PDB file of C-alpha atoms in Angstrom:
ATOM      1  CA  MET S   1     139.341 134.453 119.275  1.00 48.00           C
ATOM      2  CA  ALA S   2     140.260 132.640 116.052  1.00 41.00           C
ATOM      3  CA  THR S   3     140.136 129.302 117.842  1.00 43.00           C
ATOM      4  CA  ARG S   4     136.645 129.998 119.226  1.00 46.00           C
ATOM      5  CA  THR S   5     135.477 131.060 115.766  1.00 45.00           C
ATOM      6  CA  ARG S   6     136.751 127.831 114.185  1.00 40.00           C
ATOM      7  CA  ARG S   7     135.056 125.769 116.896  1.00 45.00           C
ATOM      8  CA  SER S   8     131.795 127.630 116.344  1.00 46.00           C
ATOM      9  CA  GLN S   9     132.018 127.006 112.612  1.00 45.00           C
ATOM     10  CA  ARG S  10     132.646 123.307 113.186  1.00 43.00           C
ATOM     11  CA  ARG S  11     129.613 123.054 115.482  1.00 48.00           C
ATOM     12  CA  THR S  12     127.421 124.792 112.878  1.00 44.00           C
ATOM     13  CA  GLU S  13     128.664 122.486 110.123  1.00 46.00           C
ATOM     14  CA  ALA S  14     128.118 119.390 112.270  1.00 61.00           C
ATOM     15  CA  LEU S  15     124.575 120.430 113.187  1.00 82.00           C
ATOM     16  CA  SER S  16     122.311 119.212 110.396  1.00 89.00           C
ATOM     17  CA  ARG S  17     118.703 120.094 109.712  1.00 90.00           C
ATOM     18  CA  GLU S  18     117.854 116.443 110.333  1.00 92.00           C
ATOM     19  CA  ARG S  19     119.340 116.553 113.846  1.00 93.00           C
ATOM     20  CA  ILE S  20     117.459 119.770 114.613  1.00 93.00           C
ATOM     21  CA  VAL S  21     114.171 118.223 113.494  1.00 94.00           C
ATOM     22  CA  GLU S  22     114.941 115.075 115.491  1.00 94.00           C
ATOM     23  CA  ALA S  23     115.482 117.188 118.602  1.00 94.00           C
ATOM     24  CA  ALA S  24     112.282 119.105 117.878  1.00 95.00           C
ATOM     25  CA  VAL S  25     110.313 115.844 117.760  1.00 96.00           C
ATOM     26  CA  GLU S  26     111.852 114.829 121.081  1.00 95.00           C
ATOM     27  CA  LEU S  27     110.805 118.131 122.661  1.00 95.00           C
ATOM     28  CA  LEU S  28     107.306 117.893 121.197  1.00 95.00           C
ATOM     29  CA  ASP S  29     106.896 114.370 122.536  1.00 94.00           C
ATOM     30  CA  ALA S  30     108.086 115.407 125.983  1.00 93.00           C
ATOM     31  CA  ALA S  31     106.353 118.753 126.423  1.00 91.00           C
ATOM     32  CA  GLY S  32     103.987 119.393 123.519  1.00 90.00           C
ATOM     33  CA  GLU S  33     103.954 122.367 121.211  1.00 90.00           C
ATOM     34  CA  GLY S  34     104.424 124.776 124.107  1.00 90.00           C
ATOM     35  CA  GLY S  35     107.686 123.068 125.019  1.00 91.00           C
ATOM     36  CA  LEU S  36     109.173 123.551 121.569  1.00 91.00           C
ATOM     37  CA  THR S  37     111.147 126.771 121.756  1.00 91.00           C
ATOM     38  CA  PHE S  38     114.424 127.809 120.207  1.00 90.00           C
ATOM     39  CA  ARG S  39     115.859 128.270 123.693  1.00 92.00           C
ATOM     40  CA  ALA S  40     114.972 124.658 124.572  1.00 93.00           C
ATOM     41  CA  LEU S  41     116.463 123.516 121.267  1.00 92.00           C
ATOM     42  CA  THR S  42     119.741 125.325 121.871  1.00 91.00           C
ATOM     43  CA  GLU S  43     120.010 123.710 125.301  1.00 92.00           C
ATOM     44  CA  ARG S  44     119.233 120.249 123.979  1.00 92.00           C
ATOM     45  CA  LEU S  45     121.651 120.582 121.055  1.00 90.00           C
ATOM     46  CA  ALA S  46     124.320 122.444 123.044  1.00 90.00           C
ATOM     47  CA  THR S  47     124.613 125.118 120.386  1.00 87.00           C
ATOM     48  CA  GLY S  48     123.725 128.742 119.772  1.00 85.00           C
ATOM     49  CA  PRO S  49     120.491 130.028 118.202  1.00 85.00           C
ATOM     50  CA  GLY S  50     122.345 131.191 115.116  1.00 86.00           C
ATOM     51  CA  ALA S  51     123.281 127.624 114.206  1.00 87.00           C
ATOM     52  CA  ILE S  52     119.610 126.618 114.363  1.00 89.00           C
ATOM     53  CA  TYR S  53     118.349 129.640 112.436  1.00 85.00           C
ATOM     54  CA  TRP S  54     120.844 128.730 109.730  1.00 89.00           C
ATOM     55  CA  HIS S  55     118.703 125.651 109.018  1.00 91.00           C
ATOM     56  CA  VAL S  56     115.137 126.663 110.005  1.00 89.00           C
ATOM     57  CA  GLU S  57     113.588 130.103 109.847  1.00 89.00           C
ATOM     58  CA  ASN S  58     110.951 129.910 112.578  1.00 91.00           C
ATOM     59  CA  LYS S  59     108.842 127.669 114.794  1.00 91.00           C
ATOM     60  CA  ASP S  60     106.160 127.099 112.140  1.00 90.00           C
ATOM     61  CA  GLU S  61     108.759 125.756 109.738  1.00 91.00           C
ATOM     62  CA  LEU S  62     110.125 123.535 112.496  1.00 92.00           C
ATOM     63  CA  LEU S  63     106.665 122.180 113.354  1.00 92.00           C
ATOM     64  CA  GLY S  64     106.039 121.471 109.693  1.00 91.00           C
ATOM     65  CA  ALA S  65     109.346 119.658 109.319  1.00 93.00           C
ATOM     66  CA  ALA S  66     108.720 117.597 112.455  1.00 95.00           C
ATOM     67  CA  THR S  67     105.251 116.640 111.217  1.00 95.00           C
ATOM     68  CA  GLU S  68     106.550 115.695 107.785  1.00 94.00           C
ATOM     69  CA  THR S  69     109.361 113.590 109.287  1.00 95.00           C
ATOM     70  CA  VAL S  70     107.036 111.594 111.529  1.00 96.00           C
ATOM     71  CA  VAL S  71     104.459 111.117 108.761  1.00 96.00           C
ATOM     72  CA  ALA S  72     107.112 109.990 106.272  1.00 95.00           C
ATOM     73  CA  ALA S  73     108.309 107.335 108.722  1.00 94.00           C
ATOM     74  CA  ALA S  74     104.731 106.199 109.354  1.00 95.00           C
ATOM     75  CA  LEU S  75     104.077 105.786 105.636  1.00 94.00           C
ATOM     76  CA  ALA S  76     107.191 103.696 104.990  1.00 89.00           C
ATOM     77  CA  VAL S  77     105.497 100.393 104.165  1.00 69.00           C
ATOM     78  CA  GLU S  78     108.284  98.028 103.109  1.00 54.00           C
ATOM     79  CA  PRO S  79     108.798  94.256 102.967  1.00 42.00           C
ATOM     80  CA  ALA S  80     110.173  92.805 106.182  1.00 39.00           C
ATOM     81  CA  ARG S  81     113.937  92.294 106.171  1.00 37.00           C
ATOM     82  CA  THR S  82     115.589  89.407 107.950  1.00 35.00           C
ATOM     83  CA  PRO S  83     119.239  88.258 108.154  1.00 39.00           C
ATOM     84  CA  ASP S  84     118.378  85.569 105.605  1.00 42.00           C
ATOM     85  CA  SER S  85     116.835  88.026 103.145  1.00 38.00           C
ATOM     86  CA  PRO S  86     119.270  90.984 102.809  1.00 42.00           C
ATOM     87  CA  THR S  87     117.585  92.232  99.654  1.00 40.00           C
ATOM     88  CA  GLY S  88     114.345  92.789 101.518  1.00 43.00           C
ATOM     89  CA  ALA S  89     112.465  89.836 100.011  1.00 42.00           C
ATOM     90  CA  PRO S  90     110.211  88.312 102.688  1.00 43.00           C
ATOM     91  CA  ASP S  91     110.908  84.725 103.760  1.00 42.00           C
ATOM     92  CA  SER S  92     107.164  84.098 103.940  1.00 39.00           C
ATOM     93  CA  PRO S  93     104.082  85.957 102.646  1.00 39.00           C
ATOM     94  CA  ALA S  94     103.061  86.828 106.192  1.00 41.00           C
ATOM     95  CA  GLU S  95     106.145  88.977 106.698  1.00 41.00           C
ATOM     96  CA  ALA S  96     105.137  91.746 104.301  1.00 45.00           C
ATOM     97  CA  PRO S  97     102.047  93.294 102.713  1.00 48.00           C
ATOM     98  CA  ASP S  98     101.125  91.182  99.683  1.00 70.00           C
ATOM     99  CA  SER S  99      98.139  93.061  98.258  1.00 92.00           C
ATOM    100  CA  PRO S 100      96.937  96.671  97.918  1.00 94.00           C
ATOM    101  CA  ARG S 101      94.377  95.973 100.638  1.00 94.00           C
ATOM    102  CA  ASP S 102      97.065  94.736 103.034  1.00 94.00           C
ATOM    103  CA  GLU S 103      99.226  97.742 102.215  1.00 95.00           C
ATOM    104  CA  ILE S 104      96.348 100.140 102.915  1.00 96.00           C
ATOM    105  CA  ARG S 105      95.871  98.488 106.302  1.00 95.00           C
ATOM    106  CA  ALA S 106      99.615  98.817 106.944  1.00 95.00           C
ATOM    107  CA  VAL S 107      99.625 102.498 105.975  1.00 95.00           C
ATOM    108  CA  ALA S 108      96.557 103.140 108.140  1.00 96.00           C
ATOM    109  CA  LEU S 109      98.092 101.348 111.108  1.00 95.00           C
ATOM    110  CA  GLY S 110     101.361 103.214 110.665  1.00 95.00           C
ATOM    111  CA  LEU S 111      99.528 106.535 110.879  1.00 96.00           C
ATOM    112  CA  PHE S 112      97.406 105.305 113.807  1.00 96.00           C
ATOM    113  CA  GLU S 113     100.466 104.302 115.802  1.00 95.00           C
ATOM    114  CA  ALA S 114     102.351 107.491 114.930  1.00 96.00           C
ATOM    115  CA  ILE S 115      99.450 109.636 116.140  1.00 95.00           C
ATOM    116  CA  ASP S 116      99.170 107.506 119.277  1.00 92.00           C
ATOM    117  CA  GLU S 117     102.906 107.743 119.970  1.00 93.00           C
ATOM    118  CA  HIS S 118     103.248 111.473 119.306  1.00 95.00           C
ATOM    119  CA  PRO S 119     100.525 113.357 121.246  1.00 88.00           C
ATOM    120  CA  TRP S 120     101.043 116.586 119.272  1.00 93.00           C
ATOM    121  CA  LEU S 121     100.711 115.013 115.820  1.00 94.00           C
ATOM    122  CA  ALA S 122      96.902 114.899 115.539  1.00 92.00           C
ATOM    123  CA  THR S 123      96.643 118.655 116.066  1.00 90.00           C
ATOM    124  CA  GLN S 124      99.417 119.375 113.588  1.00 92.00           C
ATOM    125  CA  LEU S 125      97.842 117.144 110.944  1.00 92.00           C
ATOM    126  CA  ALA S 126      94.497 118.885 111.376  1.00 89.00           C
ATOM    127  CA  THR S 127      96.260 122.235 111.043  1.00 87.00           C
ATOM    128  CA  HIS S 128      98.070 121.177 107.877  1.00 84.00           C
ATOM    129  CA  LEU S 129      94.919 119.762 106.280  1.00 84.00           C
ATOM    130  CA  SER S 130      92.814 122.837 107.022  1.00 84.00           C
ATOM    131  CA  ARG S 131      95.360 125.622 106.479  1.00 81.00           C
ATOM    132  CA  SER S 132      97.819 124.268 103.937  1.00 79.00           C
ATOM    133  CA  PRO S 133      96.490 121.179 102.123  1.00 80.00           C
ATOM    134  CA  TRP S 134      98.858 122.106  99.283  1.00 82.00           C
ATOM    135  CA  GLY S 135     101.864 121.660 101.568  1.00 82.00           C
ATOM    136  CA  SER S 136     103.992 118.549 101.756  1.00 85.00           C
ATOM    137  CA  VAL S 137     102.126 116.548 104.421  1.00 92.00           C
ATOM    138  CA  ALA S 138      98.607 116.142 103.004  1.00 92.00           C
ATOM    139  CA  PRO S 139      99.759 115.230  99.466  1.00 93.00           C
ATOM    140  CA  ARG S 140     102.205 112.686 100.903  1.00 94.00           C
ATOM    141  CA  ILE S 141      99.409 110.862 102.759  1.00 95.00           C
ATOM    142  CA  PHE S 142      96.988 111.209  99.843  1.00 96.00           C
ATOM    143  CA  GLU S 143      99.551 109.848  97.385  1.00 96.00           C
ATOM    144  CA  SER S 144     100.402 106.877  99.589  1.00 96.00           C
ATOM    145  CA  LEU S 145      96.757 105.882  99.901  1.00 96.00           C
ATOM    146  CA  GLY S 146      95.804 106.846  96.357  1.00 97.00           C
ATOM    147  CA  ARG S 147      98.383 104.639  94.676  1.00 96.00           C
ATOM    148  CA  ARG S 148      97.012 101.670  96.565  1.00 96.00           C
ATOM    149  CA  VAL S 149      93.407 102.625  95.835  1.00 96.00           C
ATOM    150  CA  ARG S 150      94.321 102.663  92.159  1.00 96.00           C
ATOM    151  CA  ALA S 151      96.010  99.269  92.565  1.00 95.00           C
ATOM    152  CA  LEU S 152      92.756  97.898  94.005  1.00 94.00           C
ATOM    153  CA  GLY S 153      91.229  98.461  90.572  1.00 94.00           C
ATOM    154  CA  VAL S 154      88.901 101.260  91.649  1.00 95.00           C
ATOM    155  CA  PRO S 155      87.621 103.078  88.521  1.00 95.00           C
ATOM    156  CA  GLU S 156      89.461 106.347  87.852  1.00 94.00           C
ATOM    157  CA  GLY S 157      86.330 108.431  88.286  1.00 94.00           C
ATOM    158  CA  SER S 158      86.154 107.297  91.928  1.00 95.00           C
ATOM    159  CA  TRP S 159      89.820 107.678  92.874  1.00 96.00           C
ATOM    160  CA  PHE S 160      89.428 111.041  94.578  1.00 97.00           C
ATOM    161  CA  LEU S 161      86.231 110.105  96.422  1.00 96.00           C
ATOM    162  CA  VAL S 162      87.535 106.764  97.696  1.00 96.00           C
ATOM    163  CA  THR S 163      90.983 108.042  98.690  1.00 97.00           C
ATOM    164  CA  SER S 164      89.461 111.048 100.464  1.00 96.00           C
ATOM    165  CA  ALA S 165      87.061 108.817 102.408  1.00 95.00           C
ATOM    166  CA  LEU S 166      89.917 106.575 103.503  1.00 96.00           C
ATOM    167  CA  MET S 167      92.100 109.496 104.508  1.00 95.00           C
ATOM    168  CA  HIS S 168      89.318 111.160 106.496  1.00 94.00           C
ATOM    169  CA  TYR S 169      88.500 107.953 108.352  1.00 96.00           C
ATOM    170  CA  ILE S 170      92.136 107.170 109.160  1.00 96.00           C
ATOM    171  CA  LEU S 171      93.075 110.617 110.439  1.00 94.00           C
ATOM    172  CA  GLY S 172      89.738 111.225 112.149  1.00 93.00           C
ATOM    173  CA  ALA S 173      89.580 107.887 113.949  1.00 93.00           C
ATOM    174  CA  ALA S 174      93.266 107.890 114.871  1.00 93.00           C
ATOM    175  CA  GLY S 175      93.091 111.472 116.106  1.00 90.00           C
ATOM    176  CA  GLN S 176      89.972 110.803 118.176  1.00 87.00           C
ATOM    177  CA  ASN S 177      91.537 107.705 119.668  1.00 85.00           C
ATOM    178  CA  ALA S 178      94.631 109.658 120.676  1.00 83.00           C
ATOM    179  CA  THR S 179      92.462 112.350 122.241  1.00 78.00           C
ATOM    180  CA  ASN S 180      90.422 109.802 124.187  1.00 73.00           C
ATOM    181  CA  ALA S 181      93.529 107.947 125.307  1.00 67.00           C
ATOM    182  CA  ARG S 182      94.921 111.123 126.845  1.00 68.00           C
ATOM    183  CA  ALA S 183      91.696 112.622 128.145  1.00 58.00           C
ATOM    184  CA  GLY S 184      92.079 110.417 131.177  1.00 54.00           C
ATOM    185  CA  GLY S 185      88.653 111.194 132.536  1.00 47.00           C
ATOM    186  CA  GLY S 186      90.003 113.487 135.232  1.00 55.00           C
ATOM    187  CA  GLY S 187      93.168 111.578 136.024  1.00 61.00           C
ATOM    188  CA  LEU S 188      91.829 108.053 135.495  1.00 66.00           C
ATOM    189  CA  ASP S 189      93.890 105.531 133.571  1.00 77.00           C
ATOM    190  CA  ARG S 190      92.451 104.071 130.374  1.00 79.00           C
ATOM    191  CA  ASP S 191      90.722 101.052 131.952  1.00 83.00           C
ATOM    192  CA  GLU S 192      89.196 103.178 134.706  1.00 85.00           C
ATOM    193  CA  PHE S 193      88.061 105.754 132.161  1.00 84.00           C
ATOM    194  CA  LEU S 194      86.413 103.108 129.955  1.00 87.00           C
ATOM    195  CA  ASP S 195      84.761 101.478 132.947  1.00 90.00           C
ATOM    196  CA  ALA S 196      83.387 104.816 134.141  1.00 90.00           C
ATOM    197  CA  THR S 197      82.063 105.581 130.667  1.00 90.00           C
ATOM    198  CA  ALA S 198      80.445 102.142 130.343  1.00 94.00           C
ATOM    199  CA  THR S 199      78.849 102.512 133.756  1.00 95.00           C
ATOM    200  CA  ALA S 200      77.446 105.923 132.813  1.00 95.00           C
ATOM    201  CA  TRP S 201      76.006 104.469 129.587  1.00 96.00           C
ATOM    202  CA  GLU S 202      74.401 101.600 131.491  1.00 95.00           C
ATOM    203  CA  GLU S 203      72.637 104.121 133.697  1.00 96.00           C
ATOM    204  CA  LEU S 204      71.069 106.064 130.821  1.00 96.00           C
ATOM    205  CA  ASP S 205      67.305 106.144 130.380  1.00 96.00           C
ATOM    206  CA  PRO S 206      66.330 102.724 128.919  1.00 95.00           C
ATOM    207  CA  ASP S 207      63.606 104.237 126.730  1.00 96.00           C
ATOM    208  CA  ASP S 208      65.825 106.878 125.124  1.00 96.00           C
ATOM    209  CA  TYR S 209      69.083 104.901 124.979  1.00 97.00           C
ATOM    210  CA  ALA S 210      68.131 101.235 124.592  1.00 97.00           C
ATOM    211  CA  PHE S 211      70.901 100.486 122.067  1.00 97.00           C
ATOM    212  CA  THR S 212      73.615 102.394 123.913  1.00 97.00           C
ATOM    213  CA  ARG S 213      72.790 100.574 127.146  1.00 96.00           C
ATOM    214  CA  ALA S 214      72.845  97.219 125.351  1.00 96.00           C
ATOM    215  CA  VAL S 215      76.409  97.663 124.064  1.00 95.00           C
ATOM    216  CA  ALA S 216      77.830  99.577 127.028  1.00 95.00           C
ATOM    217  CA  TYR S 217      79.567  96.492 128.415  1.00 93.00           C
ATOM    218  CA  GLN S 218      81.583  96.207 125.173  1.00 93.00           C
ATOM    219  CA  MET S 219      83.197  99.539 125.989  1.00 90.00           C
ATOM    220  CA  ARG S 220      85.127  97.922 128.830  1.00 89.00           C
ATOM    221  CA  GLY S 221      88.504  96.595 127.822  1.00 82.00           C
ATOM    222  CA  HIS S 222      88.056  96.964 124.071  1.00 87.00           C
ATOM    223  CA  ASP S 223      91.212  97.141 121.933  1.00 90.00           C
ATOM    224  CA  ASP S 224      91.563 100.529 120.211  1.00 91.00           C
ATOM    225  CA  ARG S 225      93.935  99.176 117.573  1.00 92.00           C
ATOM    226  CA  GLU S 226      91.634  96.252 116.762  1.00 93.00           C
ATOM    227  CA  GLN S 227      88.636  98.569 116.586  1.00 93.00           C
ATOM    228  CA  PHE S 228      90.478 100.923 114.244  1.00 95.00           C
ATOM    229  CA  LEU S 229      91.489  98.121 111.875  1.00 95.00           C
ATOM    230  CA  ALA S 230      87.933  96.766 111.916  1.00 95.00           C
ATOM    231  CA  GLY S 231      86.842 100.173 110.682  1.00 95.00           C
ATOM    232  CA  ILE S 232      89.440 100.047 107.894  1.00 96.00           C
ATOM    233  CA  ASP S 233      88.125  96.630 106.853  1.00 96.00           C
ATOM    234  CA  LEU S 234      84.568  97.971 106.761  1.00 96.00           C
ATOM    235  CA  VAL S 235      85.681 100.853 104.544  1.00 95.00           C
ATOM    236  CA  LEU S 236      87.646  98.551 102.242  1.00 95.00           C
ATOM    237  CA  THR S 237      84.732  96.126 101.980  1.00 95.00           C
ATOM    238  CA  GLY S 238      82.470  99.013 101.084  1.00 95.00           C
ATOM    239  CA  ILE S 239      84.930 100.191  98.440  1.00 94.00           C
ATOM    240  CA  ALA S 240      85.023  96.740  96.864  1.00 93.00           C
ATOM    241  CA  ALA S 241      81.219  96.519  96.838  1.00 94.00           C
ATOM    242  CA  THR S 242      80.394  99.985  95.559  1.00 93.00           C
ATOM    243  CA  HIS S 243      83.397 100.647  93.312  1.00 91.00           C
ATOM    244  CA  PRO S 244      84.208  97.335  91.609  1.00 88.00           C
ATOM    245  CA  PRO S 245      87.150  97.281  89.198  1.00 84.00           C
ATOM    246  CA  ASP S 246      86.534  98.214  85.600  1.00 71.00           C
ATOM    247  CA  ALA S 247      86.033  95.234  83.322  1.00 54.00           C
TER     248      ALA S 247
END
């Protein structure tokens, strides 16, 4: 009995909150929110429920921690490191963001790719923003964008407006893209889905949908990532035009 107790204690001590959250992300990626249960976690981690409850109180806390972990990784915009630059200094300007505008694009792309990679993330972000904007996730994203908006020279009176607009575009566009990518159009792959959509647009009434018909062919084979970044550039260009730096 004493031996089993010591082994149990060692397993509990070895099981960190970080490992639990890592396993939770793996389960969410594989099976969505419905697949994240404490029973599934205990099986994946080869431990008992008590060891998990020692670190996290309930599923909501676990979902929040998983969301925060993925978002934190997505927001980590750092200079590129190479074997020849151990301190992190880039060997060439192209290897790292070199302006607030470039860093905003990098942050936006990091969030876009995180939402694309983790199917459950868009829903969790929407939940956090609507139910607990005072929690850790929304302020983390807002701070990351806001510091760079300030570095652009945007006047202080426009910081909140500009940062909010950026954040809404990034999360909205990235979330919609992830939804579209997985909608599948009834089992179709992405190219088939886009082709079917373009074909349907081309068959719309020419009097009511002249513009939509004219651009329908551009739907086929477009690059979601490229389209997203084009939107970021439009927003940034608008910021520069309508909120020039203070003299």
